[in-house]
Coordinates of C-alpha atoms in Angstrom, one line a residue:
X29 CA -64.7 11.9 11.9
X30 CA -65.8 9.2 9.4
X31 CA -62.2 8.3 8.7
X32 CA -61.4 7.9 12.5
X33 CA -64.5 5.8 12.9
X34 CA -63.6 3.6 9.9
X35 CA -60.0 3.2 11.2
X36 CA -61.4 2.2 14.7
X37 CA -63.7 -0.4 13.2
X38 CA -60.9 -1.8 11.1
X39 CA -58.5 -2.0 14.1
X40 CA -61.2 -3.7 16.2
X41 CA -62.1 -6.2 13.5
X42 CA -58.4 -7.0 13.0
X43 CA -57.9 -7.5 16.7
X44 CA -60.9 -9.9 17.1
X45 CA -59.9 -11.8 14.0
X46 CA -56.3 -12.3 15.3
X47 CA -57.6 -13.5 18.7
X48 CA -60.0 -15.9 17.0
X49 CA -57.1 -17.5 15.0
X50 CA -54.8 -18.1 18.0
X51 CA -53.0 -21.4 17.5
X52 CA -51.9 -23.3 20.6
X53 CA -49.5 -26.2 20.9
X54 CA -50.1 -29.7 22.2
X55 CA -46.7 -31.3 23.1
X56 CA -46.5 -35.1 22.9
X57 CA -43.5 -37.2 23.8
X58 CA -43.0 -40.8 22.6
X59 CA -40.8 -43.4 24.2
X60 CA -40.5 -47.1 23.1
X61 CA -44.1 -48.3 22.6
X62 CA -45.9 -45.5 24.2
X63 CA -46.7 -41.8 24.5
X64 CA -45.9 -40.3 27.9
X65 CA -49.2 -38.4 27.8
X66 CA -51.9 -41.0 28.4
X67 CA -54.8 -38.6 27.9
X68 CA -55.3 -35.0 27.1
X69 CA -58.1 -32.6 27.7
X70 CA -58.2 -29.2 25.8
X71 CA -60.8 -26.6 24.9
X72 CA -62.1 -26.1 21.3
X73 CA -59.6 -24.4 19.1
X74 CA -56.8 -24.7 16.7
X75 CA -53.7 -26.6 17.7
X76 CA -50.3 -27.7 16.4
X77 CA -49.1 -31.0 17.6
X78 CA -45.4 -31.0 18.6
X79 CA -44.2 -34.7 18.7
X80 CA -40.9 -35.5 20.4
X81 CA -39.0 -38.8 19.8
X82 CA -37.3 -39.7 23.1
X83 CA -34.9 -42.5 22.2
X84 CA -37.5 -44.7 20.5
X85 CA -34.7 -45.9 18.1
X86 CA -36.8 -45.4 15.0
X87 CA -38.8 -42.6 13.4
X88 CA -42.2 -41.9 14.9
X89 CA -45.3 -40.0 13.9
X90 CA -48.8 -39.2 15.0
X91 CA -52.3 -40.3 13.9
X92 CA -55.4 -38.5 15.1
X93 CA -58.9 -39.8 14.5
X94 CA -62.4 -39.0 15.7
X95 CA -63.5 -41.5 18.3
X96 CA -65.7 -44.2 16.7
X97 CA -64.0 -43.9 13.3
X98 CA -62.0 -46.9 12.0
X99 CA -58.5 -45.9 12.8
X100 CA -57.0 -48.5 10.4
X101 CA -58.4 -46.5 7.4
X102 CA -56.3 -43.5 6.4
X103 CA -59.3 -41.7 5.1
X104 CA -60.6 -41.4 8.7
X105 CA -57.3 -39.8 9.9
X106 CA -57.3 -36.1 10.5
X107 CA -54.4 -35.5 8.1
X108 CA -53.5 -32.0 9.3
X109 CA -52.5 -33.6 12.6
X110 CA -49.8 -35.7 10.9
X111 CA -46.4 -34.3 11.6
X112 CA -45.0 -32.7 8.5
X113 CA -41.9 -34.9 8.7
X114 CA -41.2 -38.2 10.4
X115 CA -39.7 -37.6 13.9
X116 CA -36.2 -38.9 14.2
X117 CA -34.7 -40.0 17.5
X118 CA -34.0 -37.0 19.7
X119 CA -35.9 -34.6 17.4
X120 CA -39.3 -32.8 17.6
X121 CA -41.5 -32.2 14.6
X122 CA -44.8 -30.3 14.2
X123 CA -48.1 -30.9 12.5
X124 CA -50.0 -28.3 10.5
X125 CA -52.6 -26.3 12.5
X126 CA -55.6 -28.5 13.2
X127 CA -59.0 -27.2 14.3
X128 CA -60.6 -29.4 17.0
X129 CA -64.3 -29.3 17.8
X130 CA -65.9 -30.6 20.9
X131 CA -65.8 -34.4 21.2
X132 CA -63.4 -37.2 21.7
X133 CA -60.5 -38.2 19.5
X134 CA -57.9 -41.0 19.6
X135 CA -54.2 -40.5 19.0
X136 CA -51.5 -43.1 18.4
X137 CA -48.4 -43.9 16.4
X138 CA -48.4 -46.9 14.1
X139 CA -44.7 -46.6 13.5
X140 CA -43.7 -47.0 17.2
X141 CA -46.4 -48.7 17.7
X142 CA -48.4 -47.3 20.6
X143 CA -51.8 -47.9 22.2
X144 CA -54.6 -45.5 21.3
X145 CA -55.0 -42.7 23.8
X146 CA -57.9 -40.3 24.3
X147 CA -57.9 -36.6 23.5
X148 CA -61.0 -34.9 24.8
X149 CA -62.1 -31.5 23.5
X150 CA -64.5 -29.6 25.8

């Protein structure tokens, strides 16, 4: 009986842990000088950013900063949100998993360059 109970506790703990670590994707598309998604609202959690380059004509990327931080300073960038490789024309590249807490963030691409857009986490 103790072994059955121990196995049940282990299985339940593993299930809750797996659900807590669910990683979702935020898909972003860039065209010349802009993102097609002008603002995004998501819930708290862990996300991977998938950035598509739709005929920009040069490599693009992604910068994410907490709203209010100086976006011109790389130390303020949320570095896990950087794509792991510059996004070539016609390609899609992903960031590392990035945990987002409630608040507002700004995203943009300095390579394209784009305006700064708002990402709201509720």
